[in-house]
Amino acid sequence: MAKILVIGDDLRSFLAVVRSLGRAGHEVHVLPERLNSISLSSSFIKKIHKIAPAYSDLDRWLMLLTQLDQNEAFDYIIPCTDQAMVPLMLKEHGINSDKIATPGDRAFSTFIDKWETHELAVKLGIARPEVSMIDTPHDTHHYPLFLKPKSSITLDKLSGKQMVVKIGSMQELEANLSSLDHHEEYFLESSFEGIGVGVSVLAWAGEVSHAFQHERVSEGIAGGSSIRKSVPLSKVMLKDVKKLAEATQLNGVAMFEFRYNPSTKAHCLLEVNARFWGSLPLALFAGVDFPSLYIESLQRKKACAKNFSYTAGKISRALTASIYDLNRSLEQKNSFSKAVSLVFHGLKAAFHHLINKATIDTQSKDDPAPFEQEWASLKKMINNKIRKLLGRTAIDRKTAHHQKCSLSSKPLKNILVLCYGNICRSPFLGQYLQNHFDDNQISVISAGFHMPEARMSPPDAKAASEKLGQSLGAHRSRYASPSLMEKADLILYFDHKNEDDIQAFYPESFSKSLNVGDFLNQPQDIVDPYGKGRDAFDACYAQIEAAGAKIIEYIERSHNG
């Protein structure tokens, strides 16, 4: 049996890979990005390793990953995310490339770039939606269409996925283009009426040995899907997939995303994910164990025996994604019918679950903890919504009081103020505090969890801060690096999302963290005003000033004993 490092932490592909390999008897180690991920409760994980995310310091991440591999002597390394796959394919490192589960150089370079995928598909005679470059006259387009990045993840933008945007009019297109710095990195793709279909495969040297097909049962408002069903393989789509696999000499797993119109029977290829994909739990539930088969191919250095059989009609749902889809549907004025549809499919899936045709992605009899923790996290989400409406609870306030007493027992010299983006709330409070402590005794720095760095505060933030005598004109965002977190004596944050991020990335620092809202007369989260207009910034900064005055007293007391 092999010793395998799986990089990732999500509830779909990562957890499915971990379970598959663990059941096969392999020793599974993991390298997550978020240390509070529900997936890490899996009983199949032998050891959890910690390295700061690649986007925080890529060279350091590669160096530490190389050292980890040397110390642990892994047989294989499986990157379950593009954020891990891209640097392992494009940057130099000291890891033997033969042990990294990648699709191969040509398949990677083709499928990571949606434009190259398009050109190859057209060359092979595979149906594609119409595409055009950004400089095409906007009044010649047929709407709706999609504004697509050529690559969702790049080396210089590892922290955030470049999203596909649905465009409904020329005005929407022009508004979106005005916010883009590099138009050459995007293209336009026409809409294709139909349902989402995925054909997932395992290949060796371009030859497909296993294939599985699913279709989306429901699609969320923001795209994506939370409920999927296994369906018989389409001979036509499989033929297209085999052409692409052979042309790129695909050496591993990939999911080929299609759009299919049941009325006209027409289909077209949208894009290809040359790594483990979100619907992987359904494939395992239907009988195709892609991760174990992949390791078998790597061990034998040749394709597994061909097998295209599996059980059609199986249904799997992503529980948390389903709840979020329903919540977004209910929040949007024109989405009542979408909400009704989601509820209907949810009830239908519950019935199928009773007759063993359906499952939940995280559910497993031999590994119950992730499902149990997902339920717990959904309860927490509901509590957070209630807390947002009612303010911080008595338990929150009691916990904060004890933490305040503990922290103030020693002089607080290095203050770190955190929010998500470090362009709205944290820079304002950071500057407010630093202006008061304008000496060498106390240092105040602000930072955030969102990359890239050096982003400016939005116009509304600058205007609202100037009204209160502060200036954010020179501010540029900074990432909350391990060194900043370690050095801080006191960490200030604003809401439950910031709290979750601290616990996820730096759990050892949470004991020295306080919610700014707990310094208000009525303790409450101070919500992010980003994108909500000038009035929201005025209200937010008034709250921060009120809390800031008490924070100053608190810090001064720590110095005066």
Coordinates of C-alpha atoms in Angstrom, one line a residue:
M1 CA 0.0 0.0 0.0
A2 CA 1.1 3.6 -0.7
K3 CA 1.8 6.6 1.4
I4 CA -0.1 9.5 -0.2
L5 CA -0.4 13.2 0.5
V6 CA -3.7 14.8 -0.6
I7 CA -3.7 18.6 -1.0
G8 CA -7.0 20.3 -0.3
D9 CA -9.8 20.4 2.2
D10 CA -13.2 20.7 0.5
L11 CA -16.2 18.5 1.2
R12 CA -16.5 17.1 -2.3
S13 CA -13.4 16.1 -4.3
F14 CA -10.9 16.2 -1.4
L15 CA -13.1 14.2 1.0
A16 CA -14.0 11.7 -1.6
V17 CA -10.3 11.1 -2.5
V18 CA -9.4 10.7 1.1
R19 CA -12.2 8.2 1.7
S20 CA -11.4 6.2 -1.4
L21 CA -7.7 5.9 -0.7
G22 CA -8.3 5.1 3.0
R23 CA -10.7 2.4 2.2
A24 CA -8.2 0.9 -0.3
G25 CA -5.7 0.6 2.6
H26 CA -3.4 3.5 1.7
E27 CA -1.8 5.7 4.3
V28 CA -3.4 9.1 3.8
H29 CA -1.8 12.3 4.8
V30 CA -3.3 15.7 4.0
L31 CA -2.2 19.3 3.5
P32 CA -5.2 21.6 3.9
E33 CA -5.5 25.3 3.4
R34 CA -8.1 25.8 6.2
L35 CA -7.4 24.0 9.4
N36 CA -11.0 24.1 10.5
S37 CA -12.3 22.3 7.4
I38 CA -15.0 19.7 8.2
S39 CA -13.2 17.2 5.9
L40 CA -10.3 17.0 8.3
S41 CA -12.5 15.0 10.8
S42 CA -12.4 12.0 8.4
S43 CA -11.3 8.8 10.2
F44 CA -9.3 7.9 7.1
I45 CA -6.7 10.7 7.6
K46 CA -3.5 9.4 9.2
K47 CA -1.8 12.8 9.7
I48 CA -2.6 16.5 9.0
H49 CA 0.2 18.7 7.9
K50 CA 0.3 22.5 8.1
I51 CA 1.9 24.9 5.7
A52 CA 0.7 28.5 5.1
P53 CA -1.3 28.7 1.8
A54 CA 0.6 28.9 -1.5
Y55 CA -0.8 32.4 -2.3
S56 CA 0.7 33.8 0.9
D57 CA 4.3 33.1 -0.2
L58 CA 4.6 30.7 -3.1
D59 CA 8.3 30.1 -3.0
R60 CA 8.1 29.3 0.7
W61 CA 5.2 27.0 0.1
L62 CA 7.1 25.0 -2.5
M63 CA 10.2 24.9 -0.3
L64 CA 8.2 23.6 2.8
L65 CA 6.3 21.2 0.6
T66 CA 9.6 19.8 -0.8
Q67 CA 10.9 19.5 2.8
L68 CA 7.7 17.7 3.9
D69 CA 8.1 15.2 1.0
Q70 CA 11.7 14.6 1.9
N71 CA 10.8 14.0 5.5
E72 CA 7.8 11.8 4.9
A73 CA 8.9 10.1 1.7
F74 CA 5.4 10.1 0.1
D75 CA 4.8 7.7 -2.7
Y76 CA 2.3 10.0 -4.4
I77 CA 1.0 13.6 -4.0
I78 CA -2.5 14.4 -5.2
P79 CA -3.4 18.1 -5.7
C80 CA -7.2 18.4 -5.5
T81 CA -7.2 22.2 -6.3
D82 CA -5.9 24.3 -9.1
Q83 CA -4.2 26.5 -6.5
A84 CA -1.9 23.5 -5.8
M85 CA -1.8 22.0 -9.3
V86 CA -0.8 25.2 -11.1
P87 CA 2.4 26.0 -9.1
L88 CA 3.4 22.3 -9.0
M89 CA 3.2 22.3 -12.8
L90 CA 4.6 25.7 -13.6
K91 CA 7.3 26.4 -10.9
E92 CA 10.5 24.6 -10.2
H93 CA 10.7 22.5 -7.1
G94 CA 12.6 19.6 -5.6
I95 CA 9.8 17.0 -5.7
N96 CA 10.0 14.1 -8.2
S97 CA 7.4 14.9 -10.8
D98 CA 6.6 11.2 -11.3
K99 CA 5.0 11.0 -7.9
I100 CA 2.7 14.1 -8.4
A101 CA -0.7 13.2 -9.8
T102 CA -1.0 15.5 -12.8
P103 CA -2.7 15.2 -16.2
G104 CA 0.6 15.5 -18.1
D105 CA 2.2 18.6 -19.6
R106 CA 0.1 18.9 -22.7
A107 CA -3.2 18.1 -21.1
F108 CA -2.5 20.6 -18.3
S109 CA -1.4 23.5 -20.6
T110 CA -4.4 22.9 -22.9
F111 CA -7.2 22.4 -20.3
I112 CA -6.0 25.1 -17.8
D113 CA -6.5 27.6 -20.6
K114 CA -10.2 27.8 -21.8
W115 CA -9.2 29.5 -25.0
E116 CA -6.7 26.7 -25.9
T117 CA -9.3 24.1 -25.0
H118 CA -11.7 25.9 -27.4
E119 CA -9.2 26.0 -30.3
L120 CA -8.3 22.3 -29.9
A121 CA -12.0 21.3 -29.7
V122 CA -12.8 23.2 -32.9
K123 CA -9.8 21.6 -34.6
L124 CA -11.1 18.2 -33.6
G125 CA -14.6 18.9 -34.9
I126 CA -16.2 19.1 -31.4
A127 CA -19.2 21.4 -31.0
R128 CA -18.5 24.6 -29.1
P129 CA -20.5 27.7 -28.3
E130 CA -19.6 30.7 -30.5
V131 CA -16.8 32.8 -29.0
S132 CA -15.3 36.2 -29.7
M133 CA -12.5 38.4 -28.3
I134 CA -13.2 41.4 -26.1
D135 CA -12.5 43.9 -28.9
T136 CA -15.4 42.7 -31.0
P137 CA -18.0 45.6 -31.3
H138 CA -20.4 45.1 -28.4
D139 CA -23.5 45.9 -30.4
T140 CA -23.0 42.9 -32.6
H141 CA -23.4 40.4 -29.7
H142 CA -26.4 38.3 -28.9
Y143 CA -27.3 38.4 -25.2
P144 CA -27.1 36.8 -22.8
L145 CA -23.5 35.7 -23.1
F146 CA -20.7 34.8 -20.8
L147 CA -17.5 36.8 -20.0
K148 CA -14.9 34.1 -19.4
P149 CA -11.3 34.3 -18.1
K150 CA -8.9 32.2 -20.2
S151 CA -7.6 30.7 -17.0
S152 CA -9.5 30.7 -13.7
I153 CA -6.3 30.4 -11.7
T154 CA -2.9 31.8 -12.6
L155 CA 0.5 31.9 -10.8
D156 CA 0.1 35.6 -10.0
K157 CA -3.6 35.2 -8.9
L158 CA -3.5 32.0 -6.8
S159 CA -5.7 33.4 -4.0
G160 CA -8.9 33.9 -5.9
K161 CA -10.6 32.1 -8.8
Q162 CA -11.4 34.3 -11.8
M163 CA -15.1 33.8 -12.2
V164 CA -17.3 33.4 -15.3
V165 CA -19.8 36.2 -15.4
K166 CA -23.2 36.0 -17.2
I167 CA -23.9 39.2 -19.2
G168 CA -27.5 40.2 -20.0
S169 CA -27.0 43.4 -22.0
M170 CA -24.4 45.6 -23.7
Q171 CA -24.6 47.9 -20.7
E172 CA -23.7 45.1 -18.3
L173 CA -20.8 44.0 -20.6
E174 CA -19.3 47.5 -20.7
A175 CA -19.7 47.9 -16.9
N176 CA -17.9 44.6 -16.3
L177 CA -15.2 45.4 -18.8
S178 CA -14.5 48.7 -17.1
S179 CA -13.4 46.9 -14.0
L180 CA -10.9 44.6 -15.8
D181 CA -7.3 45.5 -16.1
H182 CA -6.2 43.0 -18.8
H183 CA -8.9 42.5 -21.5
E184 CA -6.6 40.1 -23.4
E185 CA -7.0 37.6 -20.5
Y186 CA -10.8 37.2 -21.2
F187 CA -13.1 36.3 -24.1
L188 CA -16.9 36.2 -24.7
E189 CA -18.9 33.0 -25.2
S190 CA -22.4 32.7 -26.4
S191 CA -25.2 31.0 -24.4
F192 CA -26.3 27.5 -25.1
E193 CA -29.8 26.4 -24.0
G194 CA -29.7 23.1 -22.1
I195 CA -28.7 21.3 -18.9
G196 CA -25.3 20.8 -17.4
V197 CA -23.7 17.4 -18.1
G198 CA -20.3 16.1 -17.0
V199 CA -18.3 13.2 -18.5
S200 CA -15.5 12.2 -16.0
V201 CA -12.7 9.9 -17.1
L202 CA -9.5 8.1 -16.2
A203 CA -7.0 7.9 -19.0
W204 CA -3.4 6.7 -19.5
A205 CA -1.3 8.0 -22.3
G206 CA -4.4 9.4 -23.9
E207 CA -6.4 6.2 -23.8
V208 CA -9.6 6.3 -21.7
S209 CA -10.1 3.3 -19.4
H210 CA -13.0 4.4 -17.3
A211 CA -15.8 6.9 -17.8
F212 CA -18.8 8.2 -15.9
Q213 CA -21.6 10.7 -16.8
H214 CA -23.8 12.8 -14.6
E215 CA -26.3 15.6 -15.2
R216 CA -27.3 18.5 -13.0
V217 CA -30.7 18.0 -11.3
S218 CA -30.8 21.6 -10.0
E219 CA -28.6 24.6 -10.7
G220 CA -28.0 27.4 -8.3
I221 CA -28.6 31.1 -9.0
A222 CA -24.8 31.7 -9.1
G223 CA -24.3 28.7 -11.3
G224 CA -22.8 25.4 -10.2
S225 CA -25.0 22.6 -9.0
S226 CA -25.9 21.1 -5.6
I227 CA -27.9 18.0 -6.8
R228 CA -26.6 15.7 -9.5
K229 CA -27.7 12.4 -11.0
S230 CA -25.8 9.6 -12.6
V231 CA -27.0 8.9 -16.2
P232 CA -25.9 6.4 -19.0
L233 CA -22.9 7.4 -21.0
S234 CA -23.6 9.3 -24.2
K235 CA -21.7 7.7 -27.0
V236 CA -21.4 11.0 -28.8
M237 CA -20.0 12.9 -25.9
L238 CA -17.7 10.0 -25.0
K239 CA -16.4 10.1 -28.5
D240 CA -15.6 13.8 -28.1
V241 CA -13.9 13.1 -24.8
K242 CA -11.8 10.4 -26.3
K243 CA -10.6 12.7 -29.1
L244 CA -9.5 15.3 -26.5
A245 CA -7.8 12.8 -24.3
E246 CA -5.9 11.3 -27.2
A247 CA -4.9 14.7 -28.6
T248 CA -3.5 15.9 -25.3
Q249 CA -2.2 12.5 -24.1
L250 CA -4.2 12.8 -20.9
N251 CA -2.5 10.9 -18.2
G252 CA -4.9 10.9 -15.2
V253 CA -8.4 12.1 -14.3
A254 CA -10.5 14.8 -15.9
M255 CA -14.1 16.0 -16.0
F256 CA -15.4 17.3 -19.3
E257 CA -18.2 19.8 -18.9
F258 CA -20.9 19.8 -21.6
R259 CA -24.2 21.6 -22.2
Y260 CA -27.0 19.3 -23.6
N261 CA -30.3 20.3 -25.1
P262 CA -32.8 17.4 -24.5
S263 CA -35.2 18.8 -27.1
T264 CA -32.8 19.1 -30.0
K265 CA -30.3 16.5 -28.8
A266 CA -27.6 18.9 -29.5
H267 CA -24.6 19.3 -27.2
C268 CA -21.5 21.4 -26.9
L269 CA -18.3 21.3 -24.8
L270 CA -17.8 24.1 -22.3
E271 CA -14.5 23.4 -20.5
V272 CA -12.4 20.7 -18.9
N273 CA -11.2 20.3 -15.3
A274 CA -8.0 18.1 -15.4
R275 CA -8.1 17.2 -11.7
F276 CA -10.6 15.7 -9.3
W277 CA -13.9 17.4 -9.6
G278 CA -16.9 18.4 -7.4
S279 CA -19.2 15.5 -8.5
L280 CA -16.7 12.9 -7.5
P281 CA -18.8 11.6 -4.5
L282 CA -21.6 10.7 -7.0
A283 CA -19.2 8.7 -9.1
L284 CA -18.1 6.7 -6.1
F285 CA -21.7 6.2 -5.0
A286 CA -22.5 4.9 -8.5
G287 CA -19.6 2.5 -8.5
V288 CA -16.6 4.2 -10.2
D289 CA -13.8 4.5 -7.7
F290 CA -11.6 7.0 -9.7
P291 CA -9.1 7.8 -6.9
S292 CA -8.1 4.2 -6.2
L293 CA -8.1 3.3 -9.9
Y294 CA -5.8 6.3 -10.5
I295 CA -3.3 5.2 -7.9
E296 CA -3.4 1.7 -9.4
S297 CA -2.5 3.1 -12.8
L298 CA 0.3 5.1 -11.3
Q299 CA 1.7 2.1 -9.5
R300 CA 1.5 -0.2 -12.6
K301 CA 2.6 2.6 -14.9
K302 CA -0.1 1.6 -17.4
A303 CA -3.9 1.8 -17.9
C304 CA -6.3 -0.2 -15.7
A305 CA -8.5 -2.7 -17.4
K306 CA -11.3 -0.9 -19.3
N307 CA -14.6 -0.7 -17.5
F308 CA -17.4 1.7 -18.5
S309 CA -20.2 0.2 -16.3
Y310 CA -21.8 1.9 -13.3
T311 CA -25.3 2.4 -11.8
A312 CA -27.4 5.0 -13.5
G313 CA -30.1 6.8 -11.6
K314 CA -28.1 7.5 -8.4
I315 CA -28.5 11.0 -6.9
S316 CA -26.1 12.9 -4.7
R317 CA -26.5 16.3 -3.2
A318 CA -24.1 18.8 -1.6
L319 CA -26.0 19.6 1.6
T320 CA -24.4 23.0 2.5
A321 CA -24.5 24.2 -1.2
S322 CA -28.2 23.2 -1.3
I323 CA -28.9 25.3 1.7
Y324 CA -27.0 28.3 0.4
D325 CA -28.8 28.0 -3.0
L326 CA -32.2 28.0 -1.3
N327 CA -31.2 30.9 0.9
R328 CA -30.0 33.0 -2.1
S329 CA -33.2 32.1 -4.0
L330 CA -35.4 33.3 -1.1
E331 CA -33.4 36.5 -0.8
Q332 CA -33.7 37.4 -4.5
K333 CA -37.0 39.0 -5.4
N334 CA -37.5 37.3 -8.8
S335 CA -36.3 33.9 -7.6
F336 CA -39.3 32.4 -5.9
S337 CA -39.8 29.8 -8.7
K338 CA -36.2 28.8 -8.3
A339 CA -36.7 28.4 -4.5
V340 CA -39.8 26.3 -5.1
S341 CA -37.8 24.1 -7.6
L342 CA -35.0 23.6 -5.1
V343 CA -37.5 22.7 -2.3
F344 CA -39.2 20.2 -4.7
H345 CA -35.9 18.6 -5.7
G346 CA -34.9 18.5 -2.0
L347 CA -38.0 16.6 -1.1
K348 CA -37.6 14.3 -4.1
A349 CA -34.0 13.6 -3.1
A350 CA -35.1 12.8 0.4
F351 CA -37.5 10.2 -0.9
H352 CA -34.8 8.7 -3.1
H353 CA -32.5 8.6 -0.1
L354 CA -35.0 6.4 1.7
I355 CA -35.0 3.9 -1.1
N356 CA -31.1 3.9 -1.4
K357 CA -31.0 5.9 -4.7
A358 CA -29.7 9.1 -3.1
T359 CA -27.0 10.2 -0.8
I360 CA -25.4 13.3 0.6
D361 CA -21.8 14.0 -0.4
T362 CA -20.5 14.0 3.1
Q363 CA -22.5 11.0 4.3
S364 CA -20.8 7.7 4.9
K365 CA -21.5 4.9 7.4
D366 CA -17.8 4.1 7.8
D367 CA -16.8 7.7 8.2
P368 CA -19.7 9.6 10.0
A369 CA -17.8 12.6 11.5
P370 CA -17.7 14.9 8.4
F371 CA -21.5 14.6 7.9
E372 CA -22.1 15.2 11.6
Q373 CA -19.9 18.3 11.5
E374 CA -21.6 19.6 8.4
W375 CA -24.9 19.5 10.2
A376 CA -23.3 21.3 13.2
S377 CA -21.8 24.0 10.8
L378 CA -25.3 24.6 9.3
K379 CA -26.7 25.1 12.8
K380 CA -23.9 27.6 13.4
M381 CA -24.7 29.4 10.2
I382 CA -28.3 29.8 11.4
N383 CA -27.1 31.0 14.8
N384 CA -24.9 33.5 13.0
K385 CA -27.9 34.9 11.1
I386 CA -29.8 35.2 14.3
R387 CA -26.8 36.8 16.0
K388 CA -26.7 39.3 13.1
L389 CA -30.3 40.2 13.7
L390 CA -30.2 40.3 17.5
G391 CA -26.6 41.2 18.3
R392 CA -23.9 39.2 20.1
T393 CA -25.4 36.6 22.4
A394 CA -24.8 36.5 26.2
I395 CA -22.5 33.5 25.7
D396 CA -20.5 35.6 23.1
R397 CA -20.2 38.5 25.6
K398 CA -19.2 36.3 28.5
T399 CA -16.5 34.6 26.4
A400 CA -15.2 38.0 25.2
H401 CA -15.1 39.3 28.8
H402 CA -12.9 36.4 30.0
Q403 CA -10.7 36.8 26.9
K404 CA -10.3 40.6 27.6
C405 CA -9.3 40.0 31.2
S406 CA -6.8 37.4 30.2
L407 CA -5.2 39.5 27.4
S408 CA -5.0 42.7 29.5
S409 CA -2.8 41.1 32.1
K410 CA 0.3 42.1 30.2
P411 CA 1.2 45.2 28.1
L412 CA -0.3 45.0 24.6
K413 CA 2.4 46.5 22.3
N414 CA 1.7 45.0 18.9
I415 CA -1.8 45.4 17.7
L416 CA -3.1 43.7 14.5
V417 CA -6.5 44.7 13.1
L418 CA -8.0 42.2 10.7
C419 CA -11.0 42.1 8.3
Y420 CA -11.5 40.2 5.1
G421 CA -10.1 42.5 2.4
N422 CA -8.1 45.1 4.4
I423 CA -9.6 47.9 2.4
C424 CA -12.6 49.0 4.4
R425 CA -12.9 48.3 8.1
S426 CA -9.5 47.3 9.3
P427 CA -7.5 50.1 7.7
F428 CA -9.9 52.7 9.2
L429 CA -9.6 51.3 12.8
G430 CA -5.9 50.7 12.3
Q431 CA -5.3 54.3 11.4
Y432 CA -7.6 55.5 14.1
L433 CA -5.6 53.6 16.8
Q434 CA -2.2 54.4 15.3
N435 CA -3.0 58.2 15.3
H436 CA -3.7 57.9 19.0
F437 CA -0.7 55.8 19.9
D438 CA 1.7 57.9 17.8
D439 CA 4.8 56.7 19.7
N440 CA 7.3 53.8 19.7
Q441 CA 5.6 51.9 22.5
I442 CA 2.6 50.6 20.6
S443 CA 2.5 49.5 17.0
V444 CA -0.7 49.1 15.0
I445 CA -0.9 47.2 11.7
S446 CA -4.0 46.3 9.7
A447 CA -4.3 43.3 7.3
G448 CA -6.8 40.9 5.7
F449 CA -7.3 37.4 4.4
H450 CA -8.0 38.3 0.8
M451 CA -5.3 38.4 -1.9
P452 CA -3.7 40.0 -3.9
E453 CA -2.1 42.7 -1.9
A454 CA -1.7 46.4 -2.6
R455 CA -5.4 47.0 -3.4
M456 CA -6.7 50.5 -2.7
S457 CA -9.7 51.3 -0.5
P458 CA -12.9 52.0 -2.5
P459 CA -14.1 55.6 -3.1
D460 CA -16.9 55.4 -0.5
A461 CA -14.4 54.3 2.2
K462 CA -12.1 57.2 1.4
A463 CA -14.9 59.7 1.5
A464 CA -16.4 58.4 4.7
S465 CA -13.0 58.3 6.5
E466 CA -12.1 61.8 5.4
K467 CA -15.4 63.1 6.9
L468 CA -14.1 61.7 10.2
G469 CA -10.7 63.2 9.9
Q470 CA -8.9 60.1 8.7
S471 CA -7.3 59.5 5.2
L472 CA -7.2 56.1 3.4
G473 CA -5.8 57.6 0.2
A474 CA -2.4 56.1 0.7
H475 CA -3.6 52.8 2.1
R476 CA -2.8 49.5 0.3
S477 CA -4.0 46.1 1.4
R478 CA -1.7 43.7 3.2
Y479 CA -2.1 39.9 3.7
A480 CA -2.4 38.5 7.2
S481 CA 0.9 36.5 7.0
P482 CA 2.1 34.0 9.6
S483 CA 4.7 36.4 10.9
L484 CA 2.1 39.2 11.5
M485 CA -0.2 36.8 13.4
E486 CA 2.7 35.4 15.5
K487 CA 4.0 38.9 16.4
A488 CA 0.7 40.3 17.5
D489 CA -0.1 40.7 21.2
L490 CA -3.7 41.6 20.4
I491 CA -5.7 40.8 17.2
L492 CA -8.9 42.7 16.6
Y493 CA -11.6 41.5 14.1
F494 CA -15.1 42.5 13.1
D495 CA -17.5 39.6 12.4
H496 CA -18.0 35.9 12.6
K497 CA -16.5 35.4 9.1
N498 CA -13.2 37.0 10.3
E499 CA -13.5 34.8 13.4
D500 CA -13.8 31.7 11.2
D501 CA -10.8 32.7 9.1
I502 CA -8.6 33.1 12.2
Q503 CA -9.7 29.7 13.5
A504 CA -9.2 28.2 10.0
F505 CA -5.7 29.6 9.2
Y506 CA -4.2 30.5 12.6
P507 CA -6.1 28.6 15.3
E508 CA -3.2 29.1 17.7
S509 CA -3.8 32.9 17.5
F510 CA -7.4 32.9 18.3
S511 CA -6.8 33.0 22.1
K512 CA -5.4 36.6 21.6
S513 CA -8.2 37.8 19.4
L514 CA -11.2 40.0 20.2
N515 CA -14.2 41.1 18.3
V516 CA -14.3 44.9 17.8
G517 CA -18.1 44.8 18.2
D518 CA -17.7 43.6 21.8
F519 CA -16.5 47.0 22.8
L520 CA -19.8 48.6 21.7
N521 CA -22.5 49.4 24.3
Q522 CA -24.7 46.8 22.5
P523 CA -22.2 44.1 21.4
Q524 CA -22.6 43.1 17.8
D525 CA -20.7 42.2 14.7
I526 CA -19.6 45.2 12.6
V527 CA -20.7 44.2 9.1
D528 CA -18.6 44.7 6.0
P529 CA -19.9 47.9 4.2
Y530 CA -18.1 47.0 0.9
G531 CA -20.4 47.5 -2.1
K532 CA -23.3 48.8 0.0
G533 CA -22.9 52.6 -0.6
R534 CA -21.7 55.6 1.2
D535 CA -24.4 55.5 4.0
A536 CA -23.2 52.0 4.9
F537 CA -19.7 53.2 5.3
D538 CA -20.7 56.2 7.4
A539 CA -22.7 53.9 9.7
C540 CA -19.8 51.4 9.9
Y541 CA -17.1 54.0 10.6
A542 CA -19.3 55.5 13.3
Q543 CA -19.5 52.1 15.0
I544 CA -15.8 51.6 14.7
E545 CA -15.0 55.0 16.2
A546 CA -17.3 54.3 19.2
A547 CA -15.6 50.9 19.7
G548 CA -12.2 52.4 19.0
A549 CA -12.4 54.8 21.9
K550 CA -13.0 51.9 24.3
I551 CA -10.3 49.8 22.7
I552 CA -7.8 52.7 23.4
E553 CA -8.8 52.6 27.1
Y554 CA -8.4 48.9 27.1
I555 CA -4.9 49.0 25.6
E556 CA -3.8 51.8 27.9
R557 CA -5.0 49.8 31.0
S558 CA -2.8 46.9 30.0
H559 CA 0.2 49.3 30.2
N560 CA -0.9 50.9 33.4
G561 CA -1.5 47.6 35.2

